[in-house]
Amino acid sequence: QVQLVESGGGLVQAGGSLRLSCAASGRTFSRYGMGWFRQAPGKEREFVATINWSGGSTDYADSVKGRFTISRDNAKNTVNLQMNSLKPEDTAVYYCAATKYNGVSYAHTEFDYWGQGTQVTVSS
């Protein structure tokens, strides 16, 4: 069982930056692949970024590639999402998720545990 708690969301102007963090409980955090998803009002939840168990493999949605960076610290049981050059279309609730598969994963159905979400609002 893994419990996930996101933090770091907020209101930022277009072009600004935010850093989201996800703190995980449990001693087996390093066994899990991790991901970030987002959901805007009236839209389906969409994949943002994924990272494997060691942090050696990452991937991103095309819409955020080159602007967002996912990282993890297994010693601290945390996964982070650095978001730069933010756009109004990045506005959404951002969710951290863990999958028992320790590689990179893309579909929300592949993830077993979810955080409660943190709101990111980008003003134009």
Coordinates of N, CA, C and O in Angstrom, one line a residue:
Q1 N 0.8 -1.2 0.0 CA 0.0 0.0 0.0 C 0.9 1.2 0.0 O 1.9 1.3 0.8
V2 N 0.6 2.2 -0.9 CA 1.3 3.5 -1.0 C 0.3 4.6 -0.8 O -0.7 4.6 -1.5
Q3 N 0.6 5.6 0.0 CA -0.2 6.8 0.1 C 0.6 7.9 -0.5 O 1.8 8.1 -0.2
L4 N 0.0 8.8 -1.3 CA 0.6 9.8 -2.0 C 0.0 11.2 -1.6 O -1.3 11.3 -1.6
V5 N 0.8 12.2 -1.4 CA 0.3 13.5 -1.0 C 1.1 14.5 -1.9 O 2.3 14.7 -1.8
E6 N 0.3 15.2 -2.7 CA 0.9 16.3 -3.6 C 1.0 17.6 -2.9 O 0.1 17.9 -2.0
S7 N 1.9 18.4 -3.3 CA 2.0 19.8 -2.8 C 2.7 20.7 -3.9 O 3.3 20.1 -4.8
G8 N 2.6 22.0 -3.7 CA 3.3 22.9 -4.6 C 2.5 23.6 -5.7 O 3.0 24.4 -6.4
G9 N 1.2 23.2 -5.7 CA 0.3 23.9 -6.7 C 0.1 25.3 -6.3 O 0.4 25.8 -5.2
G10 N -0.5 26.1 -7.2 CA -0.9 27.5 -7.0 C -1.2 28.2 -8.2 O -1.4 27.6 -9.3
L11 N -1.2 29.6 -8.1 CA -1.5 30.5 -9.2 C -0.2 31.1 -9.7 O 0.6 31.6 -8.9
V12 N 0.0 31.1 -11.0 CA 1.2 31.7 -11.6 C 0.8 32.3 -12.9 O -0.1 31.9 -13.5
Q13 N 1.6 33.3 -13.3 CA 1.4 33.9 -14.5 C 2.0 33.1 -15.7 O 3.0 32.4 -15.4
A14 N 1.5 33.3 -16.9 CA 2.0 32.6 -18.0 C 3.5 32.9 -18.1 O 3.9 34.1 -17.9
G15 N 4.3 31.9 -18.4 CA 5.7 32.1 -18.5 C 6.5 31.8 -17.2 O 7.7 31.6 -17.2
G16 N 5.7 31.6 -16.2 CA 6.3 31.3 -14.9 C 6.6 29.9 -14.6 O 6.4 29.0 -15.5
S17 N 7.0 29.6 -13.4 CA 7.4 28.2 -13.1 C 6.7 27.8 -11.7 O 6.4 28.6 -10.9
L18 N 6.5 26.5 -11.6 CA 6.1 25.9 -10.4 C 6.8 24.5 -10.2 O 7.1 23.9 -11.2
R19 N 6.9 24.1 -9.0 CA 7.5 22.8 -8.7 C 6.6 22.0 -7.9 O 6.3 22.4 -6.7
L20 N 6.0 21.0 -8.4 CA 5.1 20.1 -7.7 C 5.9 19.0 -7.0 O 6.9 18.5 -7.6
S21 N 5.5 18.6 -5.8 CA 6.2 17.5 -5.1 C 5.1 16.5 -4.7 O 4.0 16.8 -4.4
C22 N 5.5 15.3 -4.6 CA 4.6 14.2 -4.2 C 5.4 13.3 -3.2 O 6.5 12.8 -3.5
A23 N 4.9 13.3 -2.0 CA 5.5 12.5 -0.9 C 4.8 11.2 -0.8 O 3.5 11.2 -0.7
A24 N 5.5 10.1 -0.7 CA 5.0 8.8 -0.7 C 5.3 8.1 0.7 O 6.4 8.3 1.2
S25 N 4.3 7.4 1.2 CA 4.5 6.6 2.4 C 5.0 5.2 2.0 O 4.9 4.8 0.9
G26 N 5.5 4.5 3.0 CA 5.9 3.1 2.7 C 7.4 3.0 2.4 O 8.1 3.9 2.0
R27 N 7.9 1.8 2.7 CA 9.3 1.5 2.6 C 9.7 0.9 1.2 O 10.8 0.6 0.9
T28 N 8.6 0.7 0.4 CA 8.9 0.1 -0.9 C 8.7 1.1 -2.1 O 8.5 0.7 -3.2
F29 N 8.9 2.4 -1.8 CA 8.7 3.4 -2.8 C 9.5 3.1 -4.0 O 9.1 3.3 -5.2
S30 N 10.7 2.7 -3.8 CA 11.7 2.6 -5.0 C 11.3 1.4 -5.9 O 11.9 1.3 -7.0
R31 N 10.3 0.6 -5.5 CA 9.9 -0.5 -6.4 C 8.9 0.0 -7.4 O 8.5 -0.7 -8.4
Y32 N 8.3 1.2 -7.2 CA 7.2 1.7 -8.1 C 7.7 2.6 -9.2 O 8.5 3.5 -9.0
G33 N 7.0 2.4 -10.4 CA 7.1 3.5 -11.3 C 6.2 4.6 -10.9 O 5.2 4.3 -10.2
M34 N 6.5 5.8 -11.3 CA 5.7 6.9 -10.9 C 5.2 7.8 -12.1 O 5.9 7.7 -13.1
G35 N 4.2 8.5 -11.9 CA 3.7 9.3 -13.0 C 3.0 10.6 -12.5 O 2.5 10.6 -11.3
W36 N 2.8 11.6 -13.4 CA 2.0 12.7 -13.1 C 0.9 12.8 -14.2 O 1.2 12.6 -15.4
F37 N -0.3 13.1 -13.8 CA -1.4 13.2 -14.7 C -2.1 14.6 -14.3 O -1.8 15.1 -13.3
R38 N -2.9 15.0 -15.2 CA -3.7 16.3 -15.0 C -5.1 16.2 -15.5 O -5.3 15.4 -16.5
Q39 N -6.0 16.9 -14.9 CA -7.3 16.9 -15.4 C -7.9 18.4 -15.3 O -7.9 18.9 -14.2
A40 N -8.2 18.9 -16.5 CA -8.8 20.2 -16.5 C -10.3 20.1 -16.5 O -10.9 19.0 -16.8
P41 N -11.1 21.1 -16.1 CA -12.5 21.1 -16.0 C -13.1 20.6 -17.3 O -12.8 21.2 -18.4
G42 N -14.0 19.6 -17.2 CA -14.7 19.2 -18.4 C -13.9 18.3 -19.4 O -14.4 17.9 -20.4
K43 N -12.7 18.0 -18.9 CA -11.8 17.1 -19.8 C -11.4 15.9 -19.1 O -11.5 15.8 -17.8
E44 N -11.0 14.9 -19.8 CA -10.5 13.6 -19.3 C -9.1 13.8 -18.6 O -8.4 14.7 -19.0
R45 N -8.8 12.9 -17.7 CA -7.5 12.9 -17.1 C -6.5 12.6 -18.2 O -6.7 11.6 -18.9
E46 N -5.4 13.3 -18.2 CA -4.4 13.0 -19.3 C -3.0 12.8 -18.7 O -2.6 13.4 -17.7
F47 N -2.2 12.0 -19.4 CA -0.8 11.8 -19.0 C 0.0 13.0 -19.1 O -0.1 13.7 -20.1
V48 N 0.9 13.2 -18.2 CA 1.9 14.3 -18.2 C 3.3 13.8 -18.3 O 4.1 14.2 -19.2
A49 N 3.7 13.0 -17.3 CA 5.1 12.5 -17.3 C 5.2 11.2 -16.5 O 4.3 10.9 -15.7
T50 N 6.2 10.5 -16.8 CA 6.4 9.2 -16.1 C 7.9 9.0 -15.8 O 8.8 9.5 -16.6
I51 N 8.2 8.2 -14.8 CA 9.6 7.9 -14.4 C 9.7 6.5 -13.9 O 8.8 6.1 -13.2
N52 N 10.8 5.8 -14.2 CA 10.9 4.4 -13.8 C 11.4 4.4 -12.3 O 11.7 5.4 -11.7
W53 N 11.6 3.2 -11.8 CA 11.9 3.0 -10.4 C 13.2 3.7 -10.0 O 13.3 4.2 -8.9
S54 N 14.2 3.7 -10.9 CA 15.5 4.3 -10.5 C 15.7 5.7 -10.9 O 16.6 6.4 -10.5
G55 N 14.8 6.3 -11.7 CA 14.9 7.6 -12.2 C 15.7 7.7 -13.5 O 15.9 8.7 -14.1
G56 N 16.1 6.5 -14.0 CA 17.0 6.5 -15.2 C 16.2 6.6 -16.5 O 16.8 6.8 -17.6
S57 N 14.9 6.4 -16.4 CA 14.1 6.5 -17.6 C 12.9 7.4 -17.4 O 12.2 7.2 -16.4
T58 N 12.7 8.3 -18.3 CA 11.6 9.3 -18.1 C 10.9 9.5 -19.5 O 11.5 9.2 -20.5
D59 N 9.7 9.9 -19.5 CA 9.0 10.3 -20.7 C 7.9 11.3 -20.4 O 7.5 11.4 -19.3
Y60 N 7.5 12.0 -21.5 CA 6.6 13.1 -21.3 C 5.6 13.2 -22.4 O 5.8 12.7 -23.5
A61 N 4.5 13.8 -22.1 CA 3.5 14.1 -23.1 C 4.1 15.2 -24.0 O 4.9 16.0 -23.6
D62 N 3.7 15.1 -25.3 CA 4.3 16.1 -26.3 C 4.0 17.5 -25.9 O 4.8 18.4 -26.1
S63 N 2.9 17.7 -25.2 CA 2.4 19.1 -24.9 C 3.3 19.7 -23.8 O 3.3 20.9 -23.6
V64 N 4.1 18.9 -23.1 CA 4.9 19.5 -22.0 C 6.4 19.2 -22.2 O 7.2 19.7 -21.4
K65 N 6.7 18.4 -23.2 CA 8.1 18.1 -23.5 C 9.0 19.3 -23.7 O 8.6 20.2 -24.4
G66 N 10.1 19.4 -23.0 CA 11.0 20.5 -23.1 C 10.7 21.6 -22.1 O 11.5 22.5 -21.9
R67 N 9.5 21.5 -21.4 CA 9.1 22.5 -20.4 C 9.1 21.9 -19.0 O 9.3 22.6 -18.0
F68 N 8.6 20.6 -18.9 CA 8.5 20.0 -17.6 C 9.6 18.9 -17.4 O 10.1 18.3 -18.4
T69 N 10.0 18.7 -16.2 CA 11.0 17.7 -15.8 C 10.5 16.9 -14.6 O 10.2 17.5 -13.6
I70 N 10.5 15.6 -14.8 CA 10.1 14.7 -13.7 C 11.4 14.2 -13.1 O 12.3 13.9 -13.8
S71 N 11.4 14.1 -11.7 CA 12.5 13.5 -11.0 C 12.1 12.8 -9.8 O 10.9 13.0 -9.4
R72 N 12.9 12.0 -9.2 CA 12.6 11.3 -8.0 C 13.8 11.2 -7.1 O 14.9 11.1 -7.5
D73 N 13.5 11.1 -5.8 CA 14.5 10.9 -4.8 C 14.1 9.7 -3.9 O 13.2 9.9 -3.0
N74 N 14.6 8.5 -4.2 CA 14.1 7.3 -3.5 C 14.5 7.3 -2.0 O 13.8 6.7 -1.2
A75 N 15.5 8.0 -1.7 CA 15.9 8.1 -0.2 C 14.9 9.0 0.6 O 14.8 8.8 1.8
K76 N 14.3 9.9 -0.1 CA 13.3 10.8 0.5 C 11.9 10.4 0.2 O 10.9 11.1 0.7
N77 N 11.7 9.4 -0.6 CA 10.3 8.9 -1.0 C 9.5 10.1 -1.7 O 8.4 10.3 -1.3
T78 N 10.2 10.8 -2.6 CA 9.5 11.9 -3.2 C 9.7 11.8 -4.7 O 10.7 11.3 -5.2
V79 N 8.7 12.3 -5.4 CA 8.8 12.5 -6.9 C 8.4 14.0 -7.2 O 7.4 14.5 -6.5
N80 N 9.1 14.6 -8.0 CA 8.8 16.0 -8.3 C 8.5 16.3 -9.8 O 8.9 15.5 -10.7
L81 N 7.8 17.4 -10.0 CA 7.6 17.8 -11.4 C 7.9 19.3 -11.5 O 7.2 20.1 -10.9
Q82 N 9.0 19.6 -12.1 CA 9.4 21.0 -12.3 C 8.7 21.5 -13.6 O 8.9 20.9 -14.7
M83 N 7.9 22.5 -13.5 CA 7.2 23.0 -14.6 C 7.6 24.4 -14.9 O 7.5 25.4 -14.1
N84 N 8.2 24.6 -16.1 CA 8.7 25.9 -16.6 C 7.9 26.4 -17.8 O 7.2 25.6 -18.4
S85 N 8.0 27.7 -18.1 CA 7.3 28.2 -19.2 C 5.9 27.9 -19.3 O 5.3 27.4 -20.3
L86 N 5.2 28.0 -18.2 CA 3.8 27.6 -18.0 C 2.9 28.4 -18.9 O 3.1 29.6 -19.2
K87 N 1.9 27.7 -19.4 CA 0.9 28.3 -20.3 C -0.5 28.2 -19.7 O -0.7 27.3 -18.9
P88 N -1.4 29.0 -20.1 CA -2.8 28.9 -19.5 C -3.4 27.5 -19.7 O -4.2 27.1 -18.9
E89 N -3.1 26.9 -20.8 CA -3.6 25.5 -21.1 C -3.0 24.5 -20.2 O -3.5 23.3 -20.2
D90 N -2.0 24.8 -19.4 CA -1.5 23.9 -18.3 C -2.4 23.9 -17.1 O -2.2 23.1 -16.2
T91 N -3.4 24.8 -17.0 CA -4.3 24.9 -15.9 C -5.0 23.6 -15.7 O -5.7 23.1 -16.6
A92 N -4.9 23.0 -14.5 CA -5.6 21.7 -14.2 C -5.3 21.3 -12.8 O -4.5 21.9 -12.1
V93 N -6.0 20.3 -12.4 CA -5.6 19.6 -11.1 C -4.6 18.5 -11.5 O -4.8 17.7 -12.4
Y94 N -3.4 18.5 -10.8 CA -2.3 17.6 -11.1 C -2.3 16.5 -10.1 O -2.3 16.8 -8.9
Y95 N -2.2 15.3 -10.6 CA -2.2 14.1 -9.7 C -0.9 13.3 -9.8 O -0.4 13.1 -10.9
C96 N -0.4 12.9 -8.7 CA 0.7 12.0 -8.6 C 0.2 10.6 -8.6 O -0.9 10.3 -7.9
A97 N 0.8 9.6 -9.2 CA 0.3 8.2 -9.2 C 1.5 7.3 -9.2 O 2.6 7.6 -9.7
A98 N 1.3 6.1 -8.6 CA 2.3 5.0 -8.5 C 1.8 3.8 -9.1 O 0.6 3.4 -9.0
T99 N 2.7 3.1 -9.8 CA 2.3 1.8 -10.5 C 3.2 0.7 -9.9 O 4.4 0.9 -9.8
K100 N 2.7 -0.5 -9.7 CA 3.5 -1.6 -9.3 C 4.4 -2.1 -10.3 O 5.4 -2.8 -10.0
Y101 N 4.2 -1.7 -11.6 CA 5.2 -1.9 -12.6 C 6.3 -0.9 -12.5 O 6.0 0.3 -12.4
N102 N 7.5 -1.3 -12.4 CA 8.6 -0.4 -12.0 C 9.2 0.4 -13.2 O 10.1 1.1 -13.0
G103 N 8.6 0.2 -14.4 CA 9.1 0.9 -15.5 C 8.3 2.2 -15.7 O 7.6 2.6 -14.9
V104 N 8.4 2.8 -16.9 CA 7.6 3.9 -17.3 C 6.2 3.4 -17.7 O 6.1 2.4 -18.3
S105 N 5.2 4.2 -17.4 CA 3.8 3.8 -17.8 C 3.1 5.0 -18.2 O 3.4 6.2 -17.8
Y106 N 2.1 4.9 -19.0 CA 1.4 6.0 -19.7 C -0.1 6.1 -19.4 O -0.7 7.2 -19.4
A107 N -0.8 4.9 -19.3 CA -2.2 5.0 -19.2 C -2.6 5.0 -17.7 O -2.0 4.3 -16.9
H108 N -3.6 5.8 -17.4 CA -4.0 6.0 -16.0 C -4.5 4.6 -15.5 O -4.4 4.4 -14.2
T109 N -5.0 3.7 -16.3 CA -5.4 2.4 -15.8 C -4.2 1.5 -15.4 O -4.5 0.5 -14.7
E110 N -3.0 1.9 -15.7 CA -1.9 1.1 -15.3 C -1.4 1.5 -13.9 O -0.5 0.8 -13.4
F111 N -1.9 2.6 -13.3 CA -1.5 3.1 -12.0 C -2.4 2.6 -10.9 O -3.6 2.5 -11.1
D112 N -1.8 2.2 -9.8 CA -2.5 1.6 -8.7 C -2.9 2.5 -7.6 O -3.8 2.2 -6.9
Y113 N -2.1 3.5 -7.4 CA -2.3 4.4 -6.3 C -2.3 5.9 -6.8 O -1.5 6.2 -7.6
W114 N -3.1 6.7 -6.2 CA -3.3 8.1 -6.6 C -3.3 9.0 -5.4 O -3.8 8.7 -4.3
G115 N -2.7 10.2 -5.6 CA -2.8 11.3 -4.6 C -4.2 12.0 -4.8 O -5.0 11.7 -5.7
Q116 N -4.4 13.0 -3.9 CA -5.7 13.7 -3.9 C -5.7 14.9 -5.0 O -6.7 15.4 -5.3
G117 N -4.5 15.2 -5.5 CA -4.4 16.3 -6.5 C -4.1 17.6 -5.9 O -4.4 17.9 -4.8
T118 N -3.4 18.4 -6.8 CA -3.1 19.8 -6.4 C -3.4 20.7 -7.6 O -3.1 20.4 -8.7
Q119 N -4.1 21.8 -7.3 CA -4.5 22.7 -8.4 C -3.4 23.6 -8.9 O -2.7 24.2 -8.1
V120 N -3.3 23.7 -10.2 CA -2.3 24.6 -10.8 C -3.2 25.5 -11.7 O -3.9 25.0 -12.6
T121 N -3.0 26.8 -11.5 CA -3.7 27.8 -12.3 C -2.7 28.7 -13.0 O -2.0 29.3 -12.3
V122 N -2.8 28.8 -14.3 CA -1.9 29.7 -15.0 C -2.7 30.8 -15.7 O -3.6 30.5 -16.5
S123 N -2.4 32.0 -15.3 CA -3.2 33.2 -15.8 C -2.5 33.8 -17.0 O -1.2 33.7 -17.1
S124 N -3.2 34.3 -17.9 CA -2.7 34.8 -19.1 C -2.3 36.3 -19.0 O -2.7 37.0 -18.0

